[in-house]
Amino acid sequence: MKNRIVFQPTNSRREAGRRVTVSRFFLGALVFLATAFFTAFGYLIMEYLHLRAVAREAVILELRLADQNELLESQQEQIQLFAGELSSLKDKLVSLGEFGRKVREMVDMAPGEALEDPFGIGGSSPADLNPFLDPNARRTEMMRRMQEHVVRLSLETDIQQEDFSTLMGALKEQRNFLVRTPSVHPVKGPLSSTFGTRRSPFTGEFEFHKGIDIVAATGTPVAAPADGRISIAEYEGSYGKIMAIDHGYGVVTRFAHLSAFLKRAGESVKRGEAVALVGNTGRSTGPHLHYEVHLNGIPVDPQDFLMGSDGFQVVLKKKQ
């Protein structure tokens, strides 16, 4: 009986029930199995809870990854958009350079400096088209190429700025030359004498006439044929009252037989501005304007520079 255990249950009235005899080995085995069961059950519960925690973390990581992918795609789209804008700006610079070249041809200037091989930004590289390449690697490659384009764009911009600065200086000089070229007829009227050899109305002998004579009534305003400065306004023998305007670039215009001065020596005048009045002073057969153009001190034909409403062709000649 030492290897057995007897269980005798009793009821509430202490009446003995049926005896149950259990061996000690069976009871030990039962306790062991019960312990093993509850231990395994507890382990399963812990594993289940751990797997649920891992699943929650996986869902969170998946959401974060989706957000990161969406952000990367958005950044890539922005980079491509910026690349397109750089390409458009490059095209504008190329067009601007072509415009500058044409303007240089118009003003007879040497071609400006330009990049031998204008950079291109449009299109995609193999890195952009490879779907298996890491997005970060693709973005890094695109950023690297864009930085190269920005450097070249900056260089081209500096070249264009310097080129157009030179061009603007040349255009300003050209404009100064044009506004100082005597291209406006000083008075309206028929010519009574042209430039060159003629027979003198006083002696009948041949002489060299250094200007042109334009018939006009006394008191008719004389207009400055170009911008300049009054260098002479005085009475000079057979020329009578004479005025000279220095236009720069070696060009001087002279007006003789005037009746009055409207400007004094040293004053600046603009093209078309009234500077004197037609008269009949000095050695003259009647009211008219004697008009001369001197280039580097040498009289030249005024009609080679201008004529206006009387049907004479305007021809501008720049000093060489």
PDB file of C-alpha atoms in Angstrom:
ATOM      1  CA  MET A   1       0.000   0.000   0.000  1.00  0.00           C
ATOM      2  CA  LYS A   2       3.030   2.237   0.214  1.00  0.00           C
ATOM      3  CA  ASN A   3       2.981   2.732  -3.562  1.00  0.00           C
ATOM      4  CA  ARG A   4      -0.701   3.612  -3.555  1.00  0.00           C
ATOM      5  CA  ILE A   5      -2.752   6.491  -2.287  1.00  0.00           C
ATOM      6  CA  VAL A   6      -6.347   6.030  -1.161  1.00  0.00           C
ATOM      7  CA  PHE A   7      -8.902   8.838  -1.568  1.00  0.00           C
ATOM      8  CA  GLN A   8     -12.133   8.523   0.482  1.00  0.00           C
ATOM      9  CA  PRO A   9     -14.469  11.437  -0.124  1.00  0.00           C
ATOM     10  CA  THR A  10     -17.141  12.341   2.446  1.00  0.00           C
ATOM     11  CA  ASN A  11     -20.335  14.338   2.060  1.00  0.00           C
ATOM     12  CA  SER A  12     -21.617  17.156   4.206  1.00  0.00           C
ATOM     13  CA  ARG A  13     -23.000  14.737   6.752  1.00  0.00           C
ATOM     14  CA  ARG A  14     -19.572  13.085   7.081  1.00  0.00           C
ATOM     15  CA  GLU A  15     -20.823   9.929   5.482  1.00  0.00           C
ATOM     16  CA  ALA A  16     -18.011   7.991   3.793  1.00  0.00           C
ATOM     17  CA  GLY A  17     -18.157   7.587   0.021  1.00  0.00           C
ATOM     18  CA  ARG A  18     -16.565   5.168  -2.380  1.00  0.00           C
ATOM     19  CA  ARG A  19     -12.849   4.710  -1.968  1.00  0.00           C
ATOM     20  CA  VAL A  20     -10.533   5.576  -4.877  1.00  0.00           C
ATOM     21  CA  THR A  21      -7.082   4.015  -4.892  1.00  0.00           C
ATOM     22  CA  VAL A  22      -4.414   5.642  -7.136  1.00  0.00           C
ATOM     23  CA  SER A  23      -0.851   4.540  -7.492  1.00  0.00           C
ATOM     24  CA  ARG A  24       1.873   7.056  -6.708  1.00  0.00           C
ATOM     25  CA  PHE A  25       3.398   6.607 -10.212  1.00  0.00           C
ATOM     26  CA  PHE A  26       0.129   7.458 -11.946  1.00  0.00           C
ATOM     27  CA  LEU A  27      -0.359  10.481  -9.738  1.00  0.00           C
ATOM     28  CA  GLY A  28       3.196  11.671 -10.464  1.00  0.00           C
ATOM     29  CA  ALA A  29       2.692  11.145 -14.172  1.00  0.00           C
ATOM     30  CA  LEU A  30      -0.575  13.062 -14.022  1.00  0.00           C
ATOM     31  CA  VAL A  31       1.068  15.983 -12.212  1.00  0.00           C
ATOM     32  CA  PHE A  32       3.942  15.977 -14.745  1.00  0.00           C
ATOM     33  CA  LEU A  33       1.581  15.980 -17.690  1.00  0.00           C
ATOM     34  CA  ALA A  34      -0.483  18.761 -16.184  1.00  0.00           C
ATOM     35  CA  THR A  35       2.645  20.820 -15.539  1.00  0.00           C
ATOM     36  CA  ALA A  36       3.911  20.195 -19.083  1.00  0.00           C
ATOM     37  CA  PHE A  37       0.547  21.111 -20.572  1.00  0.00           C
ATOM     38  CA  PHE A  38       0.248  24.405 -18.732  1.00  0.00           C
ATOM     39  CA  THR A  39       3.892  25.241 -19.491  1.00  0.00           C
ATOM     40  CA  ALA A  40       3.369  24.589 -23.214  1.00  0.00           C
ATOM     41  CA  PHE A  41       0.110  26.508 -23.173  1.00  0.00           C
ATOM     42  CA  GLY A  42       1.800  29.477 -21.504  1.00  0.00           C
ATOM     43  CA  TYR A  43       4.611  29.383 -24.090  1.00  0.00           C
ATOM     44  CA  LEU A  44       2.086  29.350 -26.921  1.00  0.00           C
ATOM     45  CA  ILE A  45       0.296  32.327 -25.418  1.00  0.00           C
ATOM     46  CA  MET A  46       3.572  34.251 -25.193  1.00  0.00           C
ATOM     47  CA  GLU A  47       4.486  33.371 -28.781  1.00  0.00           C
ATOM     48  CA  TYR A  48       1.054  34.452 -29.967  1.00  0.00           C
ATOM     49  CA  LEU A  49       1.381  37.800 -28.211  1.00  0.00           C
ATOM     50  CA  HIS A  50       4.901  38.227 -29.638  1.00  0.00           C
ATOM     51  CA  LEU A  51       3.703  37.442 -33.160  1.00  0.00           C
ATOM     52  CA  ARG A  52       0.900  39.983 -32.815  1.00  0.00           C
ATOM     53  CA  ALA A  53       3.413  42.639 -31.721  1.00  0.00           C
ATOM     54  CA  VAL A  54       5.668  41.750 -34.675  1.00  0.00           C
ATOM     55  CA  ALA A  55       2.696  41.956 -37.032  1.00  0.00           C
ATOM     56  CA  ARG A  56       1.798  45.429 -35.726  1.00  0.00           C
ATOM     57  CA  GLU A  57       5.383  46.593 -36.221  1.00  0.00           C
ATOM     58  CA  ALA A  58       5.399  45.119 -39.736  1.00  0.00           C
ATOM     59  CA  VAL A  59       2.240  47.044 -40.610  1.00  0.00           C
ATOM     60  CA  ILE A  60       3.768  50.268 -39.250  1.00  0.00           C
ATOM     61  CA  LEU A  61       6.999  49.701 -41.204  1.00  0.00           C
ATOM     62  CA  GLU A  62       5.013  48.928 -44.340  1.00  0.00           C
ATOM     63  CA  LEU A  63       3.098  52.196 -43.984  1.00  0.00           C
ATOM     64  CA  ARG A  64       6.334  54.112 -43.406  1.00  0.00           C
ATOM     65  CA  LEU A  65       7.902  52.464 -46.434  1.00  0.00           C
ATOM     66  CA  ALA A  66       4.895  53.395 -48.564  1.00  0.00           C
ATOM     67  CA  ASP A  67       5.181  56.996 -47.359  1.00  0.00           C
ATOM     68  CA  GLN A  68       8.914  57.005 -48.151  1.00  0.00           C
ATOM     69  CA  ASN A  69       8.297  55.613 -51.630  1.00  0.00           C
ATOM     70  CA  GLU A  70       5.612  58.213 -52.242  1.00  0.00           C
ATOM     71  CA  LEU A  71       7.996  60.950 -51.043  1.00  0.00           C
ATOM     72  CA  LEU A  72      10.789  59.652 -53.278  1.00  0.00           C
ATOM     73  CA  GLU A  73       8.462  59.563 -56.287  1.00  0.00           C
ATOM     74  CA  SER A  74       7.341  63.117 -55.546  1.00  0.00           C
ATOM     75  CA  GLN A  75      10.956  64.284 -55.230  1.00  0.00           C
ATOM     76  CA  GLN A  76      11.864  62.545 -58.471  1.00  0.00           C
ATOM     77  CA  GLU A  77       8.974  64.254 -60.252  1.00  0.00           C
ATOM     78  CA  GLN A  78      10.122  67.610 -58.869  1.00  0.00           C
ATOM     79  CA  ILE A  79      13.678  66.916 -60.009  1.00  0.00           C
ATOM     80  CA  GLN A  80      12.474  66.028 -63.502  1.00  0.00           C
ATOM     81  CA  LEU A  81      10.322  69.171 -63.572  1.00  0.00           C
ATOM     82  CA  PHE A  82      13.332  71.260 -62.548  1.00  0.00           C
ATOM     83  CA  ALA A  83      15.392  69.544 -65.248  1.00  0.00           C
ATOM     84  CA  GLY A  84      12.738  70.509 -67.785  1.00  0.00           C
ATOM     85  CA  GLU A  85      12.871  74.115 -66.636  1.00  0.00           C
ATOM     86  CA  LEU A  86      16.670  74.072 -66.947  1.00  0.00           C
ATOM     87  CA  SER A  87      16.305  72.702 -70.465  1.00  0.00           C
ATOM     88  CA  SER A  88      13.840  75.474 -71.350  1.00  0.00           C
ATOM     89  CA  LEU A  89      16.198  78.087 -69.932  1.00  0.00           C
ATOM     90  CA  LYS A  90      19.036  76.578 -71.933  1.00  0.00           C
ATOM     91  CA  ASP A  91      16.964  76.880 -75.122  1.00  0.00           C
ATOM     92  CA  LYS A  92      16.270  80.536 -74.316  1.00  0.00           C
ATOM     93  CA  LEU A  93      19.990  81.166 -73.791  1.00  0.00           C
ATOM     94  CA  VAL A  94      20.766  79.540 -77.133  1.00  0.00           C
ATOM     95  CA  SER A  95      18.116  81.716 -78.836  1.00  0.00           C
ATOM     96  CA  LEU A  96      19.482  84.777 -77.061  1.00  0.00           C
ATOM     97  CA  GLY A  97      22.970  83.931 -78.250  1.00  0.00           C
ATOM     98  CA  GLU A  98      21.695  83.590 -81.819  1.00  0.00           C
ATOM     99  CA  PHE A  99      19.952  86.956 -81.502  1.00  0.00           C
ATOM    100  CA  GLY A 100      23.200  88.494 -80.240  1.00  0.00           C
ATOM    101  CA  ARG A 101      25.081  87.000 -83.184  1.00  0.00           C
ATOM    102  CA  LYS A 102      22.641  88.532 -85.656  1.00  0.00           C
ATOM    103  CA  VAL A 103      22.855  91.916 -83.941  1.00  0.00           C
ATOM    104  CA  ARG A 104      26.669  91.698 -84.086  1.00  0.00           C
ATOM    105  CA  GLU A 105      26.438  91.044 -87.814  1.00  0.00           C
ATOM    106  CA  MET A 106      24.174  94.088 -88.181  1.00  0.00           C
ATOM    107  CA  VAL A 107      26.661  96.371 -86.388  1.00  0.00           C
ATOM    108  CA  ASP A 108      29.669  94.690 -88.075  1.00  0.00           C
ATOM    109  CA  MET A 109      31.195  93.275 -84.866  1.00  0.00           C
ATOM    110  CA  ALA A 110      33.275  90.134 -84.464  1.00  0.00           C
ATOM    111  CA  PRO A 111      31.385  87.067 -83.126  1.00  0.00           C
ATOM    112  CA  GLY A 112      31.303  86.798 -79.326  1.00  0.00           C
ATOM    113  CA  GLU A 113      32.589  83.879 -77.250  1.00  0.00           C
ATOM    114  CA  ALA A 114      30.274  80.898 -76.896  1.00  0.00           C
ATOM    115  CA  LEU A 115      30.430  77.337 -75.599  1.00  0.00           C
ATOM    116  CA  GLU A 116      31.585  74.995 -78.355  1.00  0.00           C
ATOM    117  CA  ASP A 117      29.060  72.316 -77.413  1.00  0.00           C
ATOM    118  CA  PRO A 118      25.903  73.786 -75.808  1.00  0.00           C
ATOM    119  CA  PHE A 119      24.774  71.477 -73.016  1.00  0.00           C
ATOM    120  CA  GLY A 120      21.629  69.391 -73.290  1.00  0.00           C
ATOM    121  CA  ILE A 121      19.281  68.508 -70.459  1.00  0.00           C
ATOM    122  CA  GLY A 122      16.315  66.855 -72.171  1.00  0.00           C
ATOM    123  CA  GLY A 123      15.809  63.063 -72.280  1.00  0.00           C
ATOM    124  CA  SER A 124      16.428  60.283 -69.765  1.00  0.00           C
ATOM    125  CA  SER A 125      19.574  58.443 -68.793  1.00  0.00           C
ATOM    126  CA  PRO A 126      19.719  54.617 -68.309  1.00  0.00           C
ATOM    127  CA  ALA A 127      19.611  55.233 -64.557  1.00  0.00           C
ATOM    128  CA  ASP A 128      16.231  56.945 -64.952  1.00  0.00           C
ATOM    129  CA  LEU A 129      14.796  54.051 -66.943  1.00  0.00           C
ATOM    130  CA  ASN A 130      16.112  51.121 -64.857  1.00  0.00           C
ATOM    131  CA  PRO A 131      13.197  50.031 -62.597  1.00  0.00           C
ATOM    132  CA  PHE A 132      15.452  47.750 -60.508  1.00  0.00           C
ATOM    133  CA  LEU A 133      17.862  50.518 -59.513  1.00  0.00           C
ATOM    134  CA  ASP A 134      17.522  51.807 -55.984  1.00  0.00           C
ATOM    135  CA  PRO A 135      15.430  55.023 -55.928  1.00  0.00           C
ATOM    136  CA  ASN A 136      18.067  56.768 -53.816  1.00  0.00           C
ATOM    137  CA  ALA A 137      20.720  55.868 -56.384  1.00  0.00           C
ATOM    138  CA  ARG A 138      18.531  57.193 -59.204  1.00  0.00           C
ATOM    139  CA  ARG A 139      17.876  60.409 -57.345  1.00  0.00           C
ATOM    140  CA  THR A 140      21.591  60.836 -56.555  1.00  0.00           C
ATOM    141  CA  GLU A 141      22.484  60.330 -60.227  1.00  0.00           C
ATOM    142  CA  MET A 142      19.876  62.830 -61.368  1.00  0.00           C
ATOM    143  CA  MET A 143      21.061  65.386 -58.823  1.00  0.00           C
ATOM    144  CA  ARG A 144      24.660  64.918 -59.965  1.00  0.00           C
ATOM    145  CA  ARG A 145      23.744  65.496 -63.596  1.00  0.00           C
ATOM    146  CA  MET A 146      21.613  68.502 -62.715  1.00  0.00           C
ATOM    147  CA  GLN A 147      24.480  70.050 -60.756  1.00  0.00           C
ATOM    148  CA  GLU A 148      26.672  69.675 -63.830  1.00  0.00           C
ATOM    149  CA  HIS A 149      23.995  71.376 -65.938  1.00  0.00           C
ATOM    150  CA  VAL A 150      23.645  74.218 -63.441  1.00  0.00           C
ATOM    151  CA  VAL A 151      27.420  74.813 -63.513  1.00  0.00           C
ATOM    152  CA  ARG A 152      27.431  74.933 -67.298  1.00  0.00           C
ATOM    153  CA  LEU A 153      24.326  77.096 -67.308  1.00  0.00           C
ATOM    154  CA  SER A 154      26.021  79.530 -64.935  1.00  0.00           C
ATOM    155  CA  LEU A 155      29.084  79.609 -67.195  1.00  0.00           C
ATOM    156  CA  GLU A 156      26.972  80.238 -70.290  1.00  0.00           C
ATOM    157  CA  THR A 157      25.048  82.977 -68.469  1.00  0.00           C
ATOM    158  CA  ASP A 158      28.298  84.734 -67.515  1.00  0.00           C
ATOM    159  CA  ILE A 159      29.497  84.522 -71.115  1.00  0.00           C
ATOM    160  CA  GLN A 160      26.183  85.874 -72.409  1.00  0.00           C
ATOM    161  CA  GLN A 161      26.218  88.702 -69.860  1.00  0.00           C
ATOM    162  CA  GLU A 162      29.753  89.739 -70.833  1.00  0.00           C
ATOM    163  CA  ASP A 163      28.938  89.392 -74.517  1.00  0.00           C
ATOM    164  CA  PHE A 164      25.802  91.514 -74.282  1.00  0.00           C
ATOM    165  CA  SER A 165      27.630  94.092 -72.169  1.00  0.00           C
ATOM    166  CA  THR A 166      30.142  94.459 -75.004  1.00  0.00           C
ATOM    167  CA  LEU A 167      27.316  94.480 -77.529  1.00  0.00           C
ATOM    168  CA  MET A 168      25.437  97.182 -75.630  1.00  0.00           C
ATOM    169  CA  GLY A 169      28.587  99.307 -75.590  1.00  0.00           C
ATOM    170  CA  ALA A 170      28.951  98.887 -79.332  1.00  0.00           C
ATOM    171  CA  LEU A 171      25.275  99.681 -79.922  1.00  0.00           C
ATOM    172  CA  LYS A 172      25.569 102.772 -77.730  1.00  0.00           C
ATOM    173  CA  GLU A 173      28.595 103.886 -79.740  1.00  0.00           C
ATOM    174  CA  GLN A 174      26.699 103.136 -82.953  1.00  0.00           C
ATOM    175  CA  ARG A 175      23.718 105.123 -81.705  1.00  0.00           C
ATOM    176  CA  ASN A 176      25.964 108.041 -80.745  1.00  0.00           C
ATOM    177  CA  PHE A 177      27.443 107.936 -84.222  1.00  0.00           C
ATOM    178  CA  LEU A 178      24.039 107.829 -85.900  1.00  0.00           C
ATOM    179  CA  VAL A 179      22.533 110.687 -83.890  1.00  0.00           C
ATOM    180  CA  ARG A 180      25.635 112.751 -84.715  1.00  0.00           C
ATOM    181  CA  THR A 181      25.519 111.981 -88.438  1.00  0.00           C
ATOM    182  CA  PRO A 182      24.016 114.992 -90.306  1.00  0.00           C
ATOM    183  CA  SER A 183      21.019 113.148 -91.755  1.00  0.00           C
ATOM    184  CA  VAL A 184      18.392 115.910 -91.561  1.00  0.00           C
ATOM    185  CA  HIS A 185      18.107 118.594 -94.226  1.00  0.00           C
ATOM    186  CA  PRO A 186      18.611 121.963 -92.455  1.00  0.00           C
ATOM    187  CA  VAL A 187      15.901 123.741 -94.512  1.00  0.00           C
ATOM    188  CA  LYS A 188      13.381 122.771 -97.166  1.00  0.00           C
ATOM    189  CA  GLY A 189      13.779 124.243-100.614  1.00  0.00           C
ATOM    190  CA  PRO A 190      15.244 123.729-104.098  1.00  0.00           C
ATOM    191  CA  LEU A 191      18.986 123.652-104.714  1.00  0.00           C
ATOM    192  CA  SER A 192      20.401 126.669-106.541  1.00  0.00           C
ATOM    193  CA  SER A 193      23.961 125.332-106.493  1.00  0.00           C
ATOM    194  CA  THR A 194      25.516 121.914-105.857  1.00  0.00           C
ATOM    195  CA  PHE A 195      28.820 120.735-104.417  1.00  0.00           C
ATOM    196  CA  GLY A 196      31.899 120.879-106.627  1.00  0.00           C
ATOM    197  CA  THR A 197      33.139 122.942-109.570  1.00  0.00           C
ATOM    198  CA  ARG A 198      30.799 125.698-110.763  1.00  0.00           C
ATOM    199  CA  ARG A 199      30.880 129.051-112.544  1.00  0.00           C
ATOM    200  CA  SER A 200      30.959 131.951-110.057  1.00  0.00           C
ATOM    201  CA  PRO A 201      27.797 134.095-110.191  1.00  0.00           C
ATOM    202  CA  PHE A 202      29.974 137.137-109.465  1.00  0.00           C
ATOM    203  CA  THR A 203      33.046 136.698-111.678  1.00  0.00           C
ATOM    204  CA  GLY A 204      31.913 134.118-114.222  1.00  0.00           C
ATOM    205  CA  GLU A 205      35.091 132.157-113.565  1.00  0.00           C
ATOM    206  CA  PHE A 206      35.141 128.475-112.544  1.00  0.00           C
ATOM    207  CA  GLU A 207      35.561 127.881-108.813  1.00  0.00           C
ATOM    208  CA  PHE A 208      35.192 125.081-106.297  1.00  0.00           C
ATOM    209  CA  HIS A 209      31.941 125.345-104.346  1.00  0.00           C
ATOM    210  CA  LYS A 210      32.480 123.695-100.906  1.00  0.00           C
ATOM    211  CA  GLY A 211      28.796 123.144-100.107  1.00  0.00           C
ATOM    212  CA  ILE A 212      25.260 123.360-101.476  1.00  0.00           C
ATOM    213  CA  ASP A 213      22.954 126.388-101.710  1.00  0.00           C
ATOM    214  CA  ILE A 214      19.316 125.892-100.691  1.00  0.00           C
ATOM    215  CA  VAL A 215      16.809 128.582-101.651  1.00  0.00           C
ATOM    216  CA  ALA A 216      14.642 129.714 -98.710  1.00  0.00           C
ATOM    217  CA  ALA A 217      12.993 132.927 -97.540  1.00  0.00           C
ATOM    218  CA  THR A 218      14.716 135.206 -95.065  1.00  0.00           C
ATOM    219  CA  GLY A 219      13.790 134.237 -91.506  1.00  0.00           C
ATOM    220  CA  THR A 220      13.272 130.533 -92.314  1.00  0.00           C
ATOM    221  CA  PRO A 221      14.478 128.461 -89.305  1.00  0.00           C
ATOM    222  CA  VAL A 222      17.638 126.422 -89.884  1.00  0.00           C
ATOM    223  CA  ALA A 223      17.529 122.998 -88.171  1.00  0.00           C
ATOM    224  CA  ALA A 224      20.552 121.215 -86.746  1.00  0.00           C
ATOM    225  CA  PRO A 225      21.121 118.192 -89.030  1.00  0.00           C
ATOM    226  CA  ALA A 226      22.391 116.088 -86.064  1.00  0.00           C
ATOM    227  CA  ASP A 227      23.299 116.273 -82.378  1.00  0.00           C
ATOM    228  CA  GLY A 228      26.353 118.361 -81.621  1.00  0.00           C
ATOM    229  CA  ARG A 229      27.794 121.527 -80.079  1.00  0.00           C
ATOM    230  CA  ILE A 230      27.913 125.031 -81.570  1.00  0.00           C
ATOM    231  CA  SER A 231      31.574 125.772 -82.229  1.00  0.00           C
ATOM    232  CA  ILE A 232      31.224 129.031 -84.221  1.00  0.00           C
ATOM    233  CA  ALA A 233      28.527 131.732 -84.318  1.00  0.00           C
ATOM    234  CA  GLU A 234      29.980 134.928 -85.783  1.00  0.00           C
ATOM    235  CA  TYR A 235      30.307 137.198 -88.807  1.00  0.00           C
ATOM    236  CA  GLU A 236      32.949 136.021 -91.313  1.00  0.00           C
ATOM    237  CA  GLY A 237      33.573 138.190 -94.390  1.00  0.00           C
ATOM    238  CA  SER A 238      31.936 136.966 -97.603  1.00  0.00           C
ATOM    239  CA  TYR A 239      30.084 134.230 -95.695  1.00  0.00           C
ATOM    240  CA  GLY A 240      28.254 136.861 -93.641  1.00  0.00           C
ATOM    241  CA  LYS A 241      26.829 135.477 -90.430  1.00  0.00           C
ATOM    242  CA  ILE A 242      28.140 131.936 -90.159  1.00  0.00           C
ATOM    243  CA  MET A 243      27.508 129.086 -87.717  1.00  0.00           C
ATOM    244  CA  ALA A 244      29.367 125.776 -87.305  1.00  0.00           C
ATOM    245  CA  ILE A 245      28.274 122.693 -85.374  1.00  0.00           C
ATOM    246  CA  ASP A 246      30.797 120.096 -84.221  1.00  0.00           C
ATOM    247  CA  HIS A 247      29.083 116.667 -84.285  1.00  0.00           C
ATOM    248  CA  GLY A 248      32.083 114.621 -83.176  1.00  0.00           C
ATOM    249  CA  TYR A 249      33.663 111.751 -85.121  1.00  0.00           C
ATOM    250  CA  GLY A 250      35.430 114.402 -87.231  1.00  0.00           C
ATOM    251  CA  VAL A 251      32.131 115.736 -88.668  1.00  0.00           C
ATOM    252  CA  VAL A 252      31.423 119.507 -88.739  1.00  0.00           C
ATOM    253  CA  THR A 253      28.541 121.287 -90.488  1.00  0.00           C
ATOM    254  CA  ARG A 254      28.633 124.989 -91.486  1.00  0.00           C
ATOM    255  CA  PHE A 255      25.805 127.406 -92.376  1.00  0.00           C
ATOM    256  CA  ALA A 256      26.452 130.768 -94.064  1.00  0.00           C
ATOM    257  CA  HIS A 257      24.570 133.972 -95.041  1.00  0.00           C
ATOM    258  CA  LEU A 258      22.374 133.749 -91.933  1.00  0.00           C
ATOM    259  CA  SER A 259      20.202 136.590 -90.753  1.00  0.00           C
ATOM    260  CA  ALA A 260      20.255 135.711 -87.037  1.00  0.00           C
ATOM    261  CA  PHE A 261      21.607 133.200 -84.500  1.00  0.00           C
ATOM    262  CA  LEU A 262      19.228 131.307 -82.245  1.00  0.00           C
ATOM    263  CA  LYS A 263      22.073 129.548 -80.385  1.00  0.00           C
ATOM    264  CA  ARG A 264      25.424 130.727 -79.078  1.00  0.00           C
ATOM    265  CA  ALA A 265      28.851 129.147 -79.334  1.00  0.00           C
ATOM    266  CA  GLY A 266      29.361 126.420 -76.750  1.00  0.00           C
ATOM    267  CA  GLU A 267      25.688 125.364 -76.559  1.00  0.00           C
ATOM    268  CA  SER A 268      24.655 121.766 -77.234  1.00  0.00           C
ATOM    269  CA  VAL A 269      21.927 121.121 -79.801  1.00  0.00           C
ATOM    270  CA  LYS A 270      19.759 118.168 -80.840  1.00  0.00           C
ATOM    271  CA  ARG A 271      18.903 116.979 -84.330  1.00  0.00           C
ATOM    272  CA  GLY A 272      16.019 119.022 -85.760  1.00  0.00           C
ATOM    273  CA  GLU A 273      16.417 121.872 -83.251  1.00  0.00           C
ATOM    274  CA  ALA A 274      16.310 125.398 -84.737  1.00  0.00           C
ATOM    275  CA  VAL A 275      19.734 127.044 -84.431  1.00  0.00           C
ATOM    276  CA  ALA A 276      19.594 130.060 -86.798  1.00  0.00           C
ATOM    277  CA  LEU A 277      17.534 131.905 -89.438  1.00  0.00           C
ATOM    278  CA  VAL A 278      18.080 132.030 -93.204  1.00  0.00           C
ATOM    279  CA  GLY A 279      19.317 135.383 -94.467  1.00  0.00           C
ATOM    280  CA  ASN A 280      21.209 137.252 -97.206  1.00  0.00           C
ATOM    281  CA  THR A 281      24.293 138.487 -95.353  1.00  0.00           C
ATOM    282  CA  GLY A 282      27.797 138.578 -96.815  1.00  0.00           C
ATOM    283  CA  ARG A 283      28.474 137.950-100.486  1.00  0.00           C
ATOM    284  CA  SER A 284      25.102 136.673-101.697  1.00  0.00           C
ATOM    285  CA  THR A 285      22.769 137.166-104.668  1.00  0.00           C
ATOM    286  CA  GLY A 286      19.605 136.592-102.602  1.00  0.00           C
ATOM    287  CA  PRO A 287      18.138 134.841 -99.540  1.00  0.00           C
ATOM    288  CA  HIS A 288      19.399 131.277 -99.299  1.00  0.00           C
ATOM    289  CA  LEU A 289      21.314 128.906 -97.016  1.00  0.00           C
ATOM    290  CA  HIS A 290      24.856 127.895 -97.842  1.00  0.00           C
ATOM    291  CA  TYR A 291      25.361 124.461 -96.214  1.00  0.00           C
ATOM    292  CA  GLU A 292      28.672 122.626 -95.877  1.00  0.00           C
ATOM    293  CA  VAL A 293      29.751 119.288 -94.347  1.00  0.00           C
ATOM    294  CA  HIS A 294      33.387 118.800 -93.334  1.00  0.00           C
ATOM    295  CA  LEU A 295      34.847 115.370 -92.572  1.00  0.00           C
ATOM    296  CA  ASN A 296      38.186 115.485 -90.742  1.00  0.00           C
ATOM    297  CA  GLY A 297      38.633 119.068 -91.962  1.00  0.00           C
ATOM    298  CA  ILE A 298      37.900 118.266 -95.623  1.00  0.00           C
ATOM    299  CA  PRO A 299      34.698 119.554 -97.334  1.00  0.00           C
ATOM    300  CA  VAL A 300      32.525 116.707 -98.668  1.00  0.00           C
ATOM    301  CA  ASP A 301      29.257 116.652-100.575  1.00  0.00           C
ATOM    302  CA  PRO A 302      26.361 117.103 -98.075  1.00  0.00           C
ATOM    303  CA  GLN A 303      24.148 115.019-100.373  1.00  0.00           C
ATOM    304  CA  ASP A 304      26.311 111.967 -99.578  1.00  0.00           C
ATOM    305  CA  PHE A 305      25.034 112.238 -95.993  1.00  0.00           C
ATOM    306  CA  LEU A 306      21.435 113.296 -96.381  1.00  0.00           C
ATOM    307  CA  MET A 307      18.567 114.716 -98.211  1.00  0.00           C
ATOM    308  CA  GLY A 308      15.003 114.727 -97.065  1.00  0.00           C
ATOM    309  CA  SER A 309      11.646 115.671 -98.480  1.00  0.00           C
ATOM    310  CA  ASP A 310      13.055 117.197-101.673  1.00  0.00           C
ATOM    311  CA  GLY A 311      13.749 113.757-103.065  1.00  0.00           C
ATOM    312  CA  PHE A 312      17.430 113.312-102.184  1.00  0.00           C
ATOM    313  CA  GLN A 313      18.546 109.921-100.897  1.00  0.00           C
ATOM    314  CA  VAL A 314      19.929 109.657 -97.353  1.00  0.00           C
ATOM    315  CA  VAL A 315      23.332 107.940 -97.300  1.00  0.00           C
ATOM    316  CA  LEU A 316      25.167 107.470 -93.981  1.00  0.00           C
ATOM    317  CA  LYS A 317      28.888 106.907 -94.039  1.00  0.00           C
ATOM    318  CA  LYS A 318      30.693 105.965 -90.854  1.00  0.00           C
ATOM    319  CA  LYS A 319      34.204 107.300 -90.259  1.00  0.00           C
ATOM    320  CA  GLN A 320      36.763 104.525 -90.900  1.00  0.00           C
TER     321      GLN A 320
END
